[in-house]
Short mmCIF file of C-alpha atoms in Angstrom, two decimals:
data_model
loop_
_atom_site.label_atom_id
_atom_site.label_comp_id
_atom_site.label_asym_id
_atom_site.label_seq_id
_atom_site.Cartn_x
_atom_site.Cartn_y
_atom_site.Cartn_z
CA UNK A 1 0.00 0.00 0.00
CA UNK A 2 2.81 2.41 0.92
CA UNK A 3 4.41 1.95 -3.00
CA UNK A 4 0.85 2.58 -4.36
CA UNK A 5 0.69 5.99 -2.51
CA UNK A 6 3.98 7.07 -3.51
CA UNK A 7 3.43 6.01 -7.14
CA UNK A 8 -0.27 8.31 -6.89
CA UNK A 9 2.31 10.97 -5.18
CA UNK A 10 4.66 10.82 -7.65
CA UNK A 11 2.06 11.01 -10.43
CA UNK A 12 0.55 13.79 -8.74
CA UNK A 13 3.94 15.63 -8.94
CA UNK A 14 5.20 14.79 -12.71
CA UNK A 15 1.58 15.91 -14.03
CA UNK A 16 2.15 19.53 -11.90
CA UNK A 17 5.52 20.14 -13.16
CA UNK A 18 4.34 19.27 -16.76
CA UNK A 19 1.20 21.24 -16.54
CA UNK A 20 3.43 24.28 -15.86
CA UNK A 21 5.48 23.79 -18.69
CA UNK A 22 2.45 22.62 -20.65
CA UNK A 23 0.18 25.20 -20.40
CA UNK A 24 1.74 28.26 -21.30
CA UNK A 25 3.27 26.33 -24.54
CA UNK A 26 -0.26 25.93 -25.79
CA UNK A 27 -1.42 29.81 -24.65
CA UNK A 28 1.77 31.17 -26.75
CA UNK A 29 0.71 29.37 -29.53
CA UNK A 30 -2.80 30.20 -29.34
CA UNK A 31 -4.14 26.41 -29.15
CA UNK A 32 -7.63 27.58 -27.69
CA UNK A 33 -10.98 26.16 -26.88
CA UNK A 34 -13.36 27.20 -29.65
CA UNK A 35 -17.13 27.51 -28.29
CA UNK A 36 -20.60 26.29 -29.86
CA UNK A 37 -22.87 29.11 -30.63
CA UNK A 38 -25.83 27.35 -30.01
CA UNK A 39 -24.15 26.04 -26.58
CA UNK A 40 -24.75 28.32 -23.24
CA UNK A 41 -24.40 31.53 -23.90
CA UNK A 42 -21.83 31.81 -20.70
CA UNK A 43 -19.69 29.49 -22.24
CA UNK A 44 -18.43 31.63 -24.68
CA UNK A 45 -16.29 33.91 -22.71
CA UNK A 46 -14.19 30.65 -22.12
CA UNK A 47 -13.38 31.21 -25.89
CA UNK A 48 -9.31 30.68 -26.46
CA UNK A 49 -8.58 29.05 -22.87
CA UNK A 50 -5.90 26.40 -23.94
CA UNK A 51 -6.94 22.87 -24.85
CA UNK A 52 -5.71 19.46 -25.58
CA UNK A 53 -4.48 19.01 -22.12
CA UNK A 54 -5.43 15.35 -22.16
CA UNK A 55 -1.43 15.90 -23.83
CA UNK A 56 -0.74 16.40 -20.00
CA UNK A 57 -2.26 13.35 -19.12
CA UNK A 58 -0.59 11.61 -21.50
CA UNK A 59 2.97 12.64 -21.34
CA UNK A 60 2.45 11.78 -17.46
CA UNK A 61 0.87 8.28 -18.04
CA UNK A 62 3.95 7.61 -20.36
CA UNK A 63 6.43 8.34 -17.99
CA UNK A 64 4.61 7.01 -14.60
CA UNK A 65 3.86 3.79 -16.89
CA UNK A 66 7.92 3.77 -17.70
CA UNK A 67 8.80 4.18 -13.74
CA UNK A 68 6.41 1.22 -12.90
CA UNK A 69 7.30 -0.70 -15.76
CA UNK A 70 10.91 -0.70 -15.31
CA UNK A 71 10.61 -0.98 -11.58
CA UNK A 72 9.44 -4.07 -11.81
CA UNK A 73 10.91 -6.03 -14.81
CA UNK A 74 14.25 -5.09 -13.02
CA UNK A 75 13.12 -7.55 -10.28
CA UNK A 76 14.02 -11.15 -9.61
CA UNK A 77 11.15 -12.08 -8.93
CA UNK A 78 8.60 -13.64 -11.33
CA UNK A 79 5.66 -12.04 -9.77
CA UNK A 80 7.15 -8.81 -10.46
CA UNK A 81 8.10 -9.41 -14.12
CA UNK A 82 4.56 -10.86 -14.87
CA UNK A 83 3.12 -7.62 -12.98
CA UNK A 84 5.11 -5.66 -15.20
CA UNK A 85 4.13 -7.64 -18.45
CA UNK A 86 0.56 -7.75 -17.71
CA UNK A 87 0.53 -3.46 -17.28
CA UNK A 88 2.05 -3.15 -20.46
CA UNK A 89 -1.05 -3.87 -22.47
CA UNK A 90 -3.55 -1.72 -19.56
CA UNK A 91 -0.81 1.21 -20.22
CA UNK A 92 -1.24 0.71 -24.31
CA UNK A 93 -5.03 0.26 -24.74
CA UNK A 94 -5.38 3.87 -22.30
CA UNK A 95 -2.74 5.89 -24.92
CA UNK A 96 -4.04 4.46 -27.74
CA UNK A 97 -8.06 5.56 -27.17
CA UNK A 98 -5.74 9.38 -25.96
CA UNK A 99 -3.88 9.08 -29.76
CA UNK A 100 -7.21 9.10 -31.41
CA UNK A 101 -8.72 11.76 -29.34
CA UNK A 102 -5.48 13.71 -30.29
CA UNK A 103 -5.89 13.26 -33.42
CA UNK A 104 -8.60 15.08 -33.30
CA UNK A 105 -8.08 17.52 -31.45
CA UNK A 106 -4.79 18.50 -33.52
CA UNK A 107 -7.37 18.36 -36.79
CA UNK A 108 -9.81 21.10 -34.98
CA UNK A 109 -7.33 23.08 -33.07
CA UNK A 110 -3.96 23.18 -35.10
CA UNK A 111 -4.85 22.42 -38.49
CA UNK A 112 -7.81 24.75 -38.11
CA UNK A 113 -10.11 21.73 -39.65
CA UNK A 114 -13.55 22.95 -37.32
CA UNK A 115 -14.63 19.00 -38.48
CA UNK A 116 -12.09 17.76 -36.88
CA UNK A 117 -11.34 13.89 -37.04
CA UNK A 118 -14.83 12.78 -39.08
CA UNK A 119 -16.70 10.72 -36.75
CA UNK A 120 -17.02 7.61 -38.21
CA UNK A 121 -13.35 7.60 -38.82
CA UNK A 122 -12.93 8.81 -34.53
CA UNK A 123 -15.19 5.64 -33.81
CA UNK A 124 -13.10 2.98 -36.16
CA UNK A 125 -10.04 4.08 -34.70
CA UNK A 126 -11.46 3.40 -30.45
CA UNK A 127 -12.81 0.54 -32.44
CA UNK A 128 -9.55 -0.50 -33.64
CA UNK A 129 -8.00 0.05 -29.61
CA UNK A 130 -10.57 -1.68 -27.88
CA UNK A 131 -10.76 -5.20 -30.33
CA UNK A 132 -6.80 -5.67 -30.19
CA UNK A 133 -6.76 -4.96 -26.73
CA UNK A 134 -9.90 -7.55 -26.17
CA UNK A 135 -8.54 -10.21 -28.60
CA UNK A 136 -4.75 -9.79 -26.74
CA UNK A 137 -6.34 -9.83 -23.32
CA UNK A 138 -8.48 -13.54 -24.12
CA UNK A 139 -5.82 -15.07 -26.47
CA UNK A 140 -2.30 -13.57 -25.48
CA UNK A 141 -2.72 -12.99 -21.60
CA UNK A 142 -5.44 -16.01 -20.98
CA UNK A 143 -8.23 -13.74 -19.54
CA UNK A 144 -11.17 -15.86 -19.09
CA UNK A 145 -14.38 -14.54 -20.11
CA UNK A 146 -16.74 -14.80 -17.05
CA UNK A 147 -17.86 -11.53 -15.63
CA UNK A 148 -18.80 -10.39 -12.38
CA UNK A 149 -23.00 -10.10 -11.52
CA UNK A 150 -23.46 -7.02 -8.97
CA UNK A 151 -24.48 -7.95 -5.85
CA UNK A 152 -25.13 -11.36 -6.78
CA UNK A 153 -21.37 -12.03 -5.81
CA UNK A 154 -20.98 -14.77 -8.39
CA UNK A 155 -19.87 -14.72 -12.09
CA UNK A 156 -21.45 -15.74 -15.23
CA UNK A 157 -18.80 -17.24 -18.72
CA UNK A 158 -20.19 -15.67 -21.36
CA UNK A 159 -19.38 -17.36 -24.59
CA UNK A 160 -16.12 -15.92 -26.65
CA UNK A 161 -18.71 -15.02 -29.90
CA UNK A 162 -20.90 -12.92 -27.36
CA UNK A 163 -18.24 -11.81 -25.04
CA UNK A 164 -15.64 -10.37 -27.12
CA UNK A 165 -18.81 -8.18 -29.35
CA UNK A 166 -19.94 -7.34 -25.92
CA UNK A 167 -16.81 -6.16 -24.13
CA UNK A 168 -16.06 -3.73 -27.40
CA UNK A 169 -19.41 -2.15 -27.09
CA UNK A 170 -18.98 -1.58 -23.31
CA UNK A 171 -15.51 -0.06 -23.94
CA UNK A 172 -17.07 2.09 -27.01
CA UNK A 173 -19.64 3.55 -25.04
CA UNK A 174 -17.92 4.26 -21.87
CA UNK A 175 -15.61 6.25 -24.31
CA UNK A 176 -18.14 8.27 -25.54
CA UNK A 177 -20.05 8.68 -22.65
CA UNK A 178 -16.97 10.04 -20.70
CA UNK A 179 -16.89 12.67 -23.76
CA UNK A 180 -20.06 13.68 -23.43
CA UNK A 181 -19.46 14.24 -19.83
CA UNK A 182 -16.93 16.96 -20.51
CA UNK A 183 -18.69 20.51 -20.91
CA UNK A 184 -18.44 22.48 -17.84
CA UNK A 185 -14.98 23.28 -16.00
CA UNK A 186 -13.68 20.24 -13.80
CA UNK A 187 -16.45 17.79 -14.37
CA UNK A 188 -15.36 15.33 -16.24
CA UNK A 189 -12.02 15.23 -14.16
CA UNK A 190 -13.84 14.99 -10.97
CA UNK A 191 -16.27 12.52 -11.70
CA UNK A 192 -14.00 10.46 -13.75
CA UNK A 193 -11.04 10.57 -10.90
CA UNK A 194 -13.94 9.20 -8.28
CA UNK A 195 -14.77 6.13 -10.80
CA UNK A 196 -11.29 5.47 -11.33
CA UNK A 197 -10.17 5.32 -7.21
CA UNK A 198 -13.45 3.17 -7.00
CA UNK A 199 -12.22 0.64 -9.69
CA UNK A 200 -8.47 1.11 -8.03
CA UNK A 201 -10.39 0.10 -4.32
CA UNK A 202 -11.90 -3.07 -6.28
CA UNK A 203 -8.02 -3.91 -7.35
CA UNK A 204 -6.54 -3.77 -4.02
CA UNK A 205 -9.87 -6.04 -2.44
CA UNK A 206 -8.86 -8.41 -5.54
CA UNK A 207 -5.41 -8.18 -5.16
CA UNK A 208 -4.98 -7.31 -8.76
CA UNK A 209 -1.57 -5.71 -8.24
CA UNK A 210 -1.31 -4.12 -12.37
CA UNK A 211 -4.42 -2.54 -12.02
CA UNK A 212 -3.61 -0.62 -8.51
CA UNK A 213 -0.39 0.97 -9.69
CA UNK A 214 -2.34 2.15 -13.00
CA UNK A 215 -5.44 3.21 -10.98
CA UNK A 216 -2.39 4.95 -8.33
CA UNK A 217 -0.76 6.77 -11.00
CA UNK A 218 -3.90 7.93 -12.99
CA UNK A 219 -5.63 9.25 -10.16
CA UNK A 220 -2.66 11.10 -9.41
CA UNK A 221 -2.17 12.78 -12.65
CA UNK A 222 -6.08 13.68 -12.71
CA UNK A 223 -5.61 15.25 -9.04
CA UNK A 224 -2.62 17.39 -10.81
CA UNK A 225 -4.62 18.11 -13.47
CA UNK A 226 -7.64 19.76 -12.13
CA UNK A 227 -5.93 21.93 -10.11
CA UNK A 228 -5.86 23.83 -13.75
CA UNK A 229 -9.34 22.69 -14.33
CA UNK A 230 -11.36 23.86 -11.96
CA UNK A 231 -13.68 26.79 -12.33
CA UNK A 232 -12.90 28.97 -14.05
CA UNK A 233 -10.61 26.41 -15.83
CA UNK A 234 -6.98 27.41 -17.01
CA UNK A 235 -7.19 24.60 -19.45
CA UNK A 236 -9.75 21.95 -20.86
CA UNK A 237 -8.86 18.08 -21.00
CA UNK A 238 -10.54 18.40 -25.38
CA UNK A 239 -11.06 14.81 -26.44
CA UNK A 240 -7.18 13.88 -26.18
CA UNK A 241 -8.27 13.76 -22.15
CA UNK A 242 -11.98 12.79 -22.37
CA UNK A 243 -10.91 9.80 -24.25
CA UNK A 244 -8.21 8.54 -22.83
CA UNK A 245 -10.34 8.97 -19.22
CA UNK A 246 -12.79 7.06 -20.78
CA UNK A 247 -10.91 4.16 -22.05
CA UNK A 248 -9.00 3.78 -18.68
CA UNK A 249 -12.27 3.50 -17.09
CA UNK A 250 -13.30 0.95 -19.47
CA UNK A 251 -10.46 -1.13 -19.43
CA UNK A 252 -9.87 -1.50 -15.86
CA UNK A 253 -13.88 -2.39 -15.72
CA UNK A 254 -13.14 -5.07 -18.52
CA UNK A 255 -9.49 -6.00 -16.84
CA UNK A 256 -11.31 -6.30 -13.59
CA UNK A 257 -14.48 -8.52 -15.28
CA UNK A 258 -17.16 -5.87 -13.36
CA UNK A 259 -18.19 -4.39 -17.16
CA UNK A 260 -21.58 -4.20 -15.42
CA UNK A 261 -20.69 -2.37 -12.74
CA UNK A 262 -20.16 0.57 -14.89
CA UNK A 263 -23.89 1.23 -14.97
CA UNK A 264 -23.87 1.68 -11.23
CA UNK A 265 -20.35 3.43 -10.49
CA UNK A 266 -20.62 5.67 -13.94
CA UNK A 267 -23.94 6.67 -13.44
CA UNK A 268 -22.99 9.74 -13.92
CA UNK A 269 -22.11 9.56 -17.73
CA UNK A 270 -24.95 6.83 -18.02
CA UNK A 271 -27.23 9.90 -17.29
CA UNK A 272 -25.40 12.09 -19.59
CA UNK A 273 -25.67 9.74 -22.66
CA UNK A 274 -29.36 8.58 -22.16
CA UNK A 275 -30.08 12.47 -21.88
CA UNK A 276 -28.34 13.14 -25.57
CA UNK A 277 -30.47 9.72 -26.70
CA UNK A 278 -33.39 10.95 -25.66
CA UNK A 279 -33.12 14.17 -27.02
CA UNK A 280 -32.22 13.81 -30.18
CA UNK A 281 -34.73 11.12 -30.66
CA UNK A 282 -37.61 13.25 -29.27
CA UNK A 283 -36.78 16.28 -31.53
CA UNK A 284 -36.86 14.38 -34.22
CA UNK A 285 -40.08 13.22 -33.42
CA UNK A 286 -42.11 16.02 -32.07
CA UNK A 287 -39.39 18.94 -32.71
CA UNK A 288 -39.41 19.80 -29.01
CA UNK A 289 -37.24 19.35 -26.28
CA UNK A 290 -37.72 17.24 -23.06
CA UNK A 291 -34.18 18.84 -21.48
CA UNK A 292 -33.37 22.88 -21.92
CA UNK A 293 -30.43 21.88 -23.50
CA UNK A 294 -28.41 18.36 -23.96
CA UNK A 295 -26.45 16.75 -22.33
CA UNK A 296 -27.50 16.73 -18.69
CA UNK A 297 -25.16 18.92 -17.42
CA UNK A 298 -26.21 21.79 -19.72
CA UNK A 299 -29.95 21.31 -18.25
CA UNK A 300 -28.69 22.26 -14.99
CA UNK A 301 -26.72 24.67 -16.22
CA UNK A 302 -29.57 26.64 -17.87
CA UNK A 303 -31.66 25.90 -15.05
CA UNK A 304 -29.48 28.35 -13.10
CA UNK A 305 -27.23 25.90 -11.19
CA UNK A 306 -23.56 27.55 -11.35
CA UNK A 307 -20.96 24.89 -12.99
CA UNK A 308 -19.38 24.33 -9.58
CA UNK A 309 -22.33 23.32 -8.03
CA UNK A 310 -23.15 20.98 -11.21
CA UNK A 311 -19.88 19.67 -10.54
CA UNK A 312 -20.07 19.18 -6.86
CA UNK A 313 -23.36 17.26 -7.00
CA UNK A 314 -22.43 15.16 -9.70
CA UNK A 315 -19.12 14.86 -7.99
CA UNK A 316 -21.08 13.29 -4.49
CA UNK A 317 -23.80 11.61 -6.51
CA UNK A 318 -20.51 9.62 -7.99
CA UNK A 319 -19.13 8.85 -5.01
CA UNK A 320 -22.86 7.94 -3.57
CA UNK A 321 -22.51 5.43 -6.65
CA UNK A 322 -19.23 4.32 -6.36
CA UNK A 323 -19.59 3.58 -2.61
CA UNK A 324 -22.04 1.32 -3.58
CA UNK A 325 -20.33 -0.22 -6.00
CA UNK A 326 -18.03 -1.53 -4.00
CA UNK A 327 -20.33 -3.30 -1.36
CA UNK A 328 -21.86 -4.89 -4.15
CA UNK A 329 -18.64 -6.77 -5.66
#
């Protein structure tokens, strides 16, 4: 437990000192946010406030993955060198779903391309991550494919045919939901850094050593992180962070076989995507709206909640979740 703390500590520090040197980098060279007219009106004064600093995230993740990595294949001993081999693929999958978020973020923000990375080609490529990463976990590393029932406290094998299909979609849409989740200043950090120490807790009561250090370090370099954040935010995560968030989240769920867990613990962006579903499909059909504006957090928003009180209850409604979560594994 000590080594976990200091590897969260350590995290914590590397993503501050990058941040600062981060940052500024992206101010000089004018790398802002670029706001939705038809979003909230009051988001548009956040127009030019740096993004793409999920970059931060990943440049830490990189090097905290390198320190872990190479602390333990260094060992003798064989439980350390299969630690290390079995975080190697965790660490991969999470950059990978961050390259094609930065992909498009460079497209929008650098290149000037206001499309950005064309959606169907942003969904092939967290397609692309999450069936190598599935197909290396079952056939390379031996994974089984039974999954943990909530509260039930037993598992169910699903068969490879269903299981594989299934644990992409759950990896997709966690992605995206996670996405959808950042709009306001800090939210998507804070909720997303509660889900992930929840899935870390689940690690240490399962004694699933890779996915502690991972949890450690990313939790760290999310606490760095939205120290700049916060309202009113000195930088936004863009989809370079959102993604990469949401794949971690995903693949530690899948990693740790609690997939359906996500629905409780992540009810937060569970709420957020059923509220884009539902309004999209409702315009269409009646052209009104059932929420003032989509997703969730937006509703509030207009409603006259300030974003750090959208943040804060969304922030204890998580935890609420996540606490629950746990008792039920």
């Amino acid at each position: 437990m000590e080594y976990h703390i200091k590897i969260l500590l350590l995290a914590f520090a590397v993503a501050f000192v990058i941040s600062l040197i981060i940052i500024p980098i992206l101010r000089k060279r004018k790398i802002g946010q670029s706001e939705r007219e038809e979003g909230p009106k009051s988001h548009l004064k956040k127009k030019g406030t740096p993004t793409m600093g999920g970059i931060i995230m990943m440049i830490s993740l990189v090097i905290m993955g390198g320190v872990v990595y190479f602390g333990y294949i260094r060992k003798d001993a064989q439980e350390a060198q299969s630690m290390a081999k079995n975080f190697l693929p965790i660490l991969i999958a999470v950059l990978g779903f961050g390259l094609v978020g930065f992909i498009d973020d460079f497209k929008k923000v650098v290149l000037k391309n206001t499309e950005g990375l064309k959606p169907r080609y942003k969904m092939l490529g967290l397609l692309i991550v999450a069936t190598v990463f599935i197909v290396y976990l079952i056939k390379v590393m031996g994974a089984g494919t039974d999954i943990i029932i909530p509260f039930a406290k037993t598992t169910v094998t699903m068969p490879i045919w269903a299981y594989i299909p299934f644990s992409i979609v759950v990896m997709l849409a966690t992605t995206n939901a996670i996405n959808l989740t950042d709009g306001i200043d800090g939210l998507s950090t804070s909720v997303t850094t509660i889900i992930l120490t929840c899935l870390t807790v689940i690690g240490i009561v399962t004694g699933v050593k890779e996915i502690v250090v991972f949890g450690a370090s990313l939790i760290g370099i999310c606490l760095a992180f939205l120290l700049f954040n916060l309202h009113p935010a000195k930088i936004f995560m863009g989809d370079t962070g959102s993604l990469l968030l949401g794949g971690a989240v995903s693949v530690m769920a899948i990693y740790l076989k609690v997939p359906l867990l996500l629905l409780i613990i992540a009810i937060v962006p569970v709420l957020e995507t059923l509220s884009d579903i539902i309004q999209v499909a409702h315009y269409k059909r009646t052209k009104k709206r059932v929420f003032k504006m989509a997703p969730l957090h937006h509703h509030f928003e207009l409603s006259g909640w300030n974003e750090n009180k959208i943040v804060s209850v969304f922030s204890i409604v998580t935890l609420i979740t996540c606490v629950i979560g746990i008792m039920a594994i």
